[in-house]
XYZ file of C-alpha atoms in Angstrom:
517
model
C 24.658 23.622 17.154
C 25.551 19.905 16.476
C 27.716 19.752 13.353
C 28.289 16.268 11.915
C 29.943 15.262 8.402
C 29.622 11.760 7.248
C 32.322 9.753 6.958
C 32.233 8.257 3.614
C 30.054 10.758 1.684
C 31.442 13.872 3.109
C 28.083 15.749 2.933
C 27.084 17.486 6.054
C 24.378 16.841 8.162
C 23.413 19.566 10.312
C 21.108 18.549 13.425
C 19.678 21.554 15.620
C 19.542 19.977 19.405
C 15.995 20.876 21.562
C 15.037 20.317 24.808
C 12.194 18.009 25.760
C 12.176 14.199 24.902
C 15.798 13.522 25.321
C 16.939 9.313 24.845
C 20.179 8.539 26.481
C 22.456 5.840 24.314
C 25.639 6.199 22.651
C 25.029 6.335 19.645
C 26.554 7.482 15.718
C 25.100 10.289 13.285
C 24.509 9.345 10.048
C 23.198 10.051 6.666
C 21.741 6.985 4.764
C 24.524 5.396 3.189
C 25.053 3.915 6.777
C 28.699 6.003 6.815
C 28.536 6.977 10.475
C 30.571 8.873 12.812
C 30.692 7.455 16.553
C 29.604 10.069 19.194
C 29.618 8.371 22.679
C 27.117 9.251 25.284
C 25.399 11.803 23.112
C 22.078 12.935 23.582
C 19.403 13.597 21.013
C 15.901 15.779 20.441
C 13.018 14.409 18.587
C 14.321 16.191 15.530
C 17.478 14.329 15.565
C 18.033 11.817 13.447
C 20.247 8.171 14.993
C 21.710 5.987 13.603
C 19.659 3.949 10.843
C 19.155 0.141 12.189
C 22.122 -2.306 11.442
C 21.659 -4.532 8.246
C 24.495 -7.422 8.050
C 24.101 -7.592 3.927
C 26.786 -6.097 1.821
C 24.799 -5.684 -1.241
C 27.231 -6.707 -4.522
C 29.570 -3.339 -5.832
C 27.322 -1.968 -8.874
C 29.443 -2.037 -12.273
C 26.818 -1.718 -14.672
C 25.790 1.518 -16.750
C 26.374 4.541 -15.683
C 23.509 6.840 -13.995
C 23.795 9.340 -16.570
C 23.266 6.926 -19.040
C 20.267 4.960 -17.593
C 18.460 8.489 -17.468
C 19.179 8.885 -21.844
C 17.777 5.595 -22.573
C 14.933 5.894 -19.952
C 14.507 8.838 -21.985
C 14.776 7.520 -25.222
C 13.806 3.876 -25.116
C 11.502 3.343 -22.381
C 7.774 4.609 -22.441
C 7.350 8.082 -21.657
C 5.386 7.149 -19.176
C 8.798 5.973 -17.063
C 10.044 9.620 -16.421
C 6.252 10.873 -15.815
C 5.792 8.824 -12.892
C 9.792 9.046 -11.903
C 9.745 10.127 -8.440
C 11.752 12.761 -6.790
C 13.758 15.728 -8.258
C 17.231 13.475 -7.640
C 15.915 10.077 -9.077
C 16.712 6.986 -7.034
C 18.767 4.458 -8.907
C 18.119 1.321 -7.286
C 20.911 -1.766 -7.716
C 19.963 -4.060 -4.620
C 17.502 -5.398 -2.043
C 17.166 -7.294 0.997
C 14.161 -7.552 3.416
C 13.657 -3.994 4.273
C 16.196 -2.474 2.636
C 17.734 -1.058 -0.770
C 20.854 0.268 -2.047
C 21.770 2.206 -5.276
C 24.045 2.438 -7.676
C 26.416 4.315 -5.289
C 26.347 1.466 -2.063
C 23.556 4.158 -0.130
C 20.656 2.207 1.729
C 17.279 3.057 2.044
C 15.050 1.929 5.028
C 11.646 0.593 2.219
C 8.758 1.904 3.500
C 6.964 1.779 0.112
C 7.791 -1.691 -0.641
C 7.821 -1.672 -4.757
C 3.666 0.085 -4.199
C 2.624 -2.358 -1.514
C 4.721 -5.283 -3.510
C 6.895 -6.509 -1.780
C 5.502 -8.219 1.057
C 7.728 -10.550 3.112
C 10.787 -8.769 2.251
C 13.108 -7.963 -0.534
C 15.062 -11.207 -1.744
C 13.808 -12.736 0.999
C 16.094 -15.985 1.417
C 13.158 -19.172 1.564
C 10.800 -17.364 -1.635
C 15.041 -16.960 -3.300
C 15.178 -20.663 -2.579
C 11.859 -21.742 -3.810
C 11.971 -19.636 -6.668
C 15.449 -20.818 -7.578
C 14.732 -24.840 -6.953
C 11.817 -24.361 -9.284
C 13.547 -22.574 -12.005
C 16.616 -25.606 -12.096
C 13.048 -27.917 -12.545
C 10.341 -26.316 -15.357
C 10.085 -22.402 -16.163
C 6.951 -22.678 -17.843
C 3.863 -24.797 -19.225
C 0.354 -24.049 -19.227
C -2.968 -25.581 -17.399
C -3.456 -27.109 -19.879
C -1.350 -30.251 -18.452
C -1.483 -31.012 -14.922
C 1.494 -30.033 -12.731
C 1.907 -30.172 -9.113
C 2.619 -26.538 -8.399
C -0.265 -25.280 -10.180
C -2.804 -27.304 -7.298
C -0.495 -27.294 -4.686
C -0.803 -23.717 -4.734
C -4.673 -23.352 -5.432
C -5.384 -26.221 -2.788
C -2.996 -24.119 -0.172
C -4.416 -20.151 -1.218
C -8.466 -21.735 -0.852
C -7.485 -23.096 2.747
C -6.602 -19.100 3.315
C -10.038 -18.371 2.751
C -13.551 -18.443 4.491
C -16.033 -21.170 2.714
C -17.785 -20.769 0.072
C -14.472 -18.999 -1.654
C -12.743 -21.460 -2.550
C -12.520 -21.314 -6.752
C -9.067 -19.823 -7.980
C -8.281 -18.226 -11.169
C -4.356 -17.437 -11.393
C -3.618 -14.131 -13.368
C -0.898 -12.113 -13.844
C -1.416 -8.322 -11.777
C -4.166 -6.682 -10.368
C -5.953 -4.805 -13.478
C -6.285 -8.465 -15.058
C -7.473 -9.897 -11.917
C -10.188 -6.807 -11.943
C -10.905 -7.493 -15.333
C -11.820 -10.950 -15.058
C -13.926 -10.094 -12.240
C -15.773 -7.868 -13.950
C -16.407 -10.194 -16.828
C -17.451 -12.795 -14.311
C -19.808 -10.700 -12.661
C -21.787 -9.504 -15.499
C -21.808 -13.069 -16.936
C -22.988 -14.664 -13.433
C -25.809 -12.251 -12.726
C -26.749 -11.164 -16.074
C -26.382 -7.376 -15.553
C -24.199 -4.894 -16.772
C -24.119 -2.073 -13.976
C -20.704 -2.060 -11.594
C -20.823 0.546 -8.657
C -17.290 1.609 -6.749
C -15.954 4.352 -4.738
C -14.172 7.940 -5.605
C -11.108 8.186 -5.208
C -10.808 4.255 -5.695
C -7.814 2.342 -7.678
C -9.002 -1.190 -9.265
C -5.939 -1.051 -12.077
C -5.490 0.742 -15.496
C -6.067 -1.751 -17.750
C -9.014 -0.704 -20.564
C -11.676 -2.392 -18.345
C -10.099 -1.608 -14.607
C -9.774 1.943 -15.585
C -13.874 2.105 -15.228
C -13.877 1.290 -11.743
C -10.885 3.859 -10.765
C -12.260 7.080 -9.669
C -9.201 9.363 -9.672
C -8.868 11.884 -12.699
C -4.956 11.224 -12.626
C -5.295 7.359 -14.217
C -8.062 7.864 -16.430
C -7.713 9.071 -20.630
C -9.738 11.068 -22.790
C -11.243 7.921 -24.707
C -14.575 5.282 -23.920
C -13.223 2.734 -21.034
C -14.656 1.098 -17.910
C -18.492 1.493 -19.796
C -20.894 0.316 -16.963
C -18.994 1.746 -14.037
C -20.371 4.587 -11.389
C -19.191 5.824 -8.768
C -20.628 6.720 -5.518
C -19.433 8.888 -2.239
C -16.274 7.511 -0.583
C -17.262 7.235 3.035
C -13.855 8.936 3.966
C -14.739 10.065 7.935
C -11.696 12.969 7.508
C -11.960 14.295 4.186
C -15.456 13.469 3.820
C -18.580 15.480 4.682
C -19.353 13.255 7.961
C -17.003 11.507 10.484
C -15.850 11.446 13.845
C -13.793 10.475 16.594
C -15.010 6.465 16.955
C -16.277 5.614 12.985
C -13.057 3.855 11.550
C -11.567 0.261 12.776
C -7.995 2.086 13.293
C -5.771 2.497 16.589
C -5.561 6.006 15.724
C -9.607 8.017 14.976
C -9.650 11.444 13.519
C -9.497 14.422 15.280
C -13.363 15.579 14.422
C -16.033 15.908 16.753
C -18.174 13.631 17.705
C -21.770 13.108 19.736
C -22.464 9.780 18.335
C -23.884 7.398 21.140
C -21.797 4.708 22.037
C -22.298 1.864 18.965
C -24.355 4.678 16.988
C -22.744 6.243 13.913
C -24.298 9.102 12.144
C -21.822 9.490 9.369
C -22.035 5.497 8.616
C -25.844 5.958 7.946
C -25.367 9.508 6.122
C -23.034 7.282 3.427
C -25.174 4.701 3.570
C -27.657 7.220 2.603
C -25.412 8.689 -0.258
C -25.142 4.822 -1.525
C -28.833 4.778 -1.822
C -28.965 7.472 -3.763
C -26.600 6.218 -6.477
C -28.671 3.140 -6.503
C -31.773 5.647 -7.034
C -30.280 7.591 -9.790
C -27.567 6.489 -11.667
C -28.153 2.949 -12.060
C -30.675 0.295 -13.144
C -32.789 -1.559 -10.505
C -30.378 -4.462 -11.399
C -26.895 -4.493 -11.272
C -23.658 -6.276 -11.545
C -21.281 -5.981 -9.015
C -19.704 -3.472 -6.275
C -16.132 -2.877 -5.859
C -14.114 -1.690 -2.716
C -11.123 -1.675 -1.934
C -11.083 -2.920 2.141
C -8.604 0.428 2.287
C -7.993 2.590 -0.704
C -4.716 1.909 -1.453
C -3.841 4.789 -4.295
C -6.778 6.653 -2.739
C -4.442 6.945 0.919
C -5.144 4.621 3.534
C -8.485 5.796 3.024
C -10.952 4.148 6.179
C -14.330 3.578 5.816
C -17.173 3.574 9.138
C -17.217 0.203 10.534
C -19.907 -0.787 9.467
C -20.344 0.457 5.932
C -19.081 -2.507 3.834
C -21.743 -4.882 5.810
C -24.471 -2.352 4.968
C -23.561 -1.668 1.875
C -23.108 -5.378 0.700
C -26.937 -6.189 2.151
C -27.762 -3.263 -0.779
C -25.895 -4.546 -3.593
C -27.150 -8.131 -3.241
C -30.995 -7.275 -2.613
C -30.469 -5.448 -6.196
C -29.168 -8.473 -7.611
C -25.199 -7.527 -7.890
C -22.167 -9.590 -6.344
C -19.731 -8.239 -3.745
C -16.276 -8.028 -4.605
C -13.212 -7.040 -2.179
C -9.979 -5.564 -3.572
C -7.402 -7.065 -1.505
C -4.481 -6.436 -3.890
C -2.918 -4.120 -1.666
C -4.605 -4.948 1.874
C -3.860 -9.090 1.528
C -2.069 -11.432 2.380
C -1.838 -10.251 6.380
C -1.148 -6.578 5.386
C -3.779 -5.435 7.832
C -2.271 -7.191 10.637
C -5.738 -8.051 12.388
C -5.989 -10.673 9.671
C -5.215 -11.957 7.058
C -7.282 -10.297 4.511
C -8.408 -6.825 5.165
C -12.439 -7.580 4.415
C -12.425 -9.662 7.611
C -11.909 -6.282 9.336
C -15.411 -5.731 8.696
C -17.042 -8.976 9.100
C -18.194 -9.355 5.821
C -17.448 -12.469 3.387
C -17.827 -11.251 -0.265
C -18.380 -13.274 -3.224
C -15.397 -12.794 -5.165
C -11.914 -11.807 -3.829
C -9.241 -10.061 -5.861
C -5.937 -10.182 -5.201
C -2.103 -9.118 -6.509
C 1.350 -7.329 -5.370
C 1.430 -9.086 -2.165
C 0.529 -12.740 -3.548
C 4.110 -13.035 -5.304
C 6.427 -10.562 -2.687
C 6.708 -8.977 -6.399
C 6.811 -11.774 -8.904
C 3.945 -10.758 -11.405
C 1.139 -12.822 -10.518
C -2.798 -12.089 -9.402
C -5.306 -13.994 -8.218
C -9.367 -13.911 -8.388
C -10.886 -16.143 -5.918
C -14.473 -16.846 -5.844
C -17.547 -19.307 -4.853
C -18.177 -22.376 -7.170
C -21.223 -21.357 -8.696
C -20.420 -18.196 -9.843
C -17.061 -20.135 -10.974
C -19.248 -22.679 -12.919
C -21.108 -19.198 -15.287
C -17.637 -19.201 -16.702
C -17.876 -22.458 -18.421
C -19.897 -20.831 -21.174
C -16.671 -20.184 -23.147
C -13.454 -21.305 -22.657
C -11.183 -18.943 -21.117
C -7.526 -19.611 -21.926
C -4.461 -18.142 -19.539
C -0.797 -18.519 -21.027
C 1.190 -17.272 -18.025
C -1.648 -18.015 -15.109
C -0.512 -20.159 -12.778
C 2.759 -20.629 -14.174
C 5.356 -23.256 -12.386
C 7.653 -20.743 -10.708
C 4.928 -18.232 -10.432
C 3.094 -20.396 -8.277
C 6.000 -21.602 -6.302
C 6.954 -18.326 -5.183
C 3.756 -17.965 -3.921
C 3.393 -21.005 -2.158
C 6.870 -19.853 -0.854
C 5.221 -16.599 0.213
C 1.981 -17.864 2.162
C 4.703 -20.446 4.416
C 7.248 -17.039 4.814
C 4.224 -15.375 6.590
C 3.081 -18.130 8.836
C 6.346 -18.953 9.093
C 7.823 -16.008 10.322
C 4.764 -14.505 11.833
C 4.815 -12.111 9.425
C 0.895 -10.772 10.003
C 1.375 -10.397 13.540
C 4.854 -8.159 13.126
C 2.733 -6.369 10.653
C 0.151 -5.772 13.933
C 2.848 -4.494 16.139
C 5.083 -2.583 14.274
C 1.706 -0.878 12.415
C 0.568 -0.502 15.433
C 3.184 1.497 17.552
C 4.265 3.406 14.470
C 0.598 5.216 13.700
C 0.487 5.958 17.593
C 3.556 7.655 17.256
C 2.467 9.420 13.957
C -0.533 10.072 15.672
C 2.204 12.069 18.169
C 2.670 13.960 15.547
C -0.104 15.147 14.357
C -0.971 16.407 17.492
C 2.548 18.490 17.156
C 1.646 19.449 14.032
C -0.790 21.647 11.844
C 0.346 20.398 8.661
C -0.599 16.618 9.661
C -4.354 16.912 9.612
C -5.011 12.721 9.382
C -2.880 9.419 10.387
C -5.013 6.496 10.062
C -4.629 2.312 8.796
C -4.621 -0.458 9.636
C -1.363 -2.843 10.367
C 1.213 -1.455 7.674
C -1.084 -0.152 5.479
C -0.763 3.387 6.962
C -1.711 7.098 5.191
C -0.485 10.097 6.869
C -2.542 13.136 5.046
C -1.356 16.623 5.096
C -2.431 19.641 4.868
C -2.960 23.625 4.891
C -4.025 23.701 8.480
C -6.333 21.481 10.390
C -9.556 23.678 10.162
C -9.875 24.284 6.600
C -8.240 20.575 5.752
C -7.407 21.689 2.548
C -4.448 19.770 0.790
C -0.787 20.726 1.214
C 0.005 22.193 -1.635
C 2.510 19.856 -4.342
C 5.564 22.080 -3.878
C 5.121 21.912 -0.551
C 4.412 18.233 0.014
C 7.240 17.602 -2.647
C 9.677 19.469 -0.082
C 9.067 16.813 2.460
C 8.747 13.807 0.146
C 12.481 14.587 -1.283
C 13.820 15.298 2.771
C 12.640 11.982 3.520
C 14.570 10.397 0.991
C 17.653 12.431 1.671
C 17.670 10.775 4.919
C 17.484 7.599 4.110
C 14.202 5.901 3.625
C 11.634 5.637 0.485
C 7.790 6.482 0.960
C 4.953 6.505 -1.318
C 2.707 9.254 -2.083
C -1.080 9.104 -2.950
C -4.795 11.025 -2.602
C -7.034 12.013 -5.215
C -5.021 15.474 -4.686
C -1.821 13.762 -4.633
C -1.246 14.983 -0.712
C -0.929 11.663 1.456
C 2.194 10.007 2.563
C 1.661 6.227 2.011
C 3.521 3.737 4.699
C 3.354 0.438 2.792
C 6.722 -1.110 3.797
C 7.788 -5.005 3.574
C 6.065 -6.704 6.682
C 9.130 -7.897 8.022
C 10.513 -4.463 9.473
C 10.986 -3.613 12.956
C 10.436 -1.159 15.870
C 13.758 0.130 15.108
C 12.984 0.477 11.681
C 9.659 2.615 12.775
C 11.842 4.932 15.064
C 13.762 5.593 12.613
C 11.306 6.494 10.230
C 9.646 8.469 13.478
C 12.556 11.046 13.211
C 13.177 11.427 9.717
C 10.091 11.986 9.532
C 9.978 14.566 12.314
C 12.924 15.841 11.535
C 11.373 16.683 8.105
C 8.433 18.107 9.032
C 10.543 20.457 11.529
C 12.335 21.301 8.846
C 9.227 22.529 6.162
C 7.860 23.980 9.305
C 10.666 26.850 10.176
C 11.025 27.567 6.524
C 7.278 27.907 5.919
């Protein structure tokens, strides 16, 4: 038994040694604060926690409102939803961020593997993006597109260059929900049809219109919303009725039995049959659109059979609909293999919506579509006061430059593939880890009662692991229809060393839970 006390925090950390994997190195045992005690030539087992990778950045000392007062104001003056969605029994009071790390008001450092809900793409307060924002703030904060100002044209041209033909016309918004609202409206206007199909378990926003696209009871309200939206079965090859060992475009496959011949996917055929059934029974013969996230985000990094979107797009277009890729979470290189998630499915949509990573956390969204579809929108006047704001355009332009200059997409592929491959080893080790999936740094880890039933791990058990991971210095997300999936979607600047630290923390947390169970 090895007992180590954090030099600064005074909290005890108890780590139990086990035989097996034993990397040899001189290391420090530490807690999330970064405070540490030196141990020379110490041998760690897989269930011990190594040192969080070093960081040369020093955060400012926090001198603001007390934690107790913040919670008091949060309850009294902030909308009640802020308390309902507050993560953790003991909330994290964030003060400052730099690249892949966050610091709380007490100076405790955390490895951020959720990126403000898959939003911080190139890193918190990335110097290049920060410099671009500062430069524009000194020049022009705001004007609108009733005038011609350089940053708008420069950014639209640059963003369009990252998309294949004929996706070359850009509409700028302030959020992903707004982008999807606009896409719904344009699809109906262009096609002259009304009905839109999405997947069960999808999330496309929380506005009154986008709420209809979203298919998750937790985000629904008992009022009329999003009329004309129909959900079809999600082709989830882990939790759904069909799936096998070769279905998805991921370095990690499910462990389900599969007898498919090479190049043939029975699961895809079954899920396409379900879509055909929806088209035959639930919507008119002519439809407006089909929305799909290339990999579900809030749904828990759910992936579809490799050819599903290609087959689905064909069916939708045969019925007069347009195909819309919601890249709010998968865009800007997050999937690693491609800049856009839809490219991994070998399809070209008629419209692409995006937000989150577009501005590295700066409020911004966009819809990119074809000239033909865009021209149909001139039948009326559409005006957006803040869409294409000069500062937003300068920030978003710097994000695109940074992704290229820093090799962010390649890093997402390399670190993400490594992380998933190692997480798969933990899946094989623990009965409660049912599935590991994703591409690049869009990763989901589905927790189950057992691998045979695949029933979701109960919320209280899931929360225990979730809290434990946080207490050891790592912030991750959660999602899934049943709240059973850990979401790992960090700033795309994380390193292999960060991945190793998380793997050790997650292994320890699951180990702790299993020992209690």
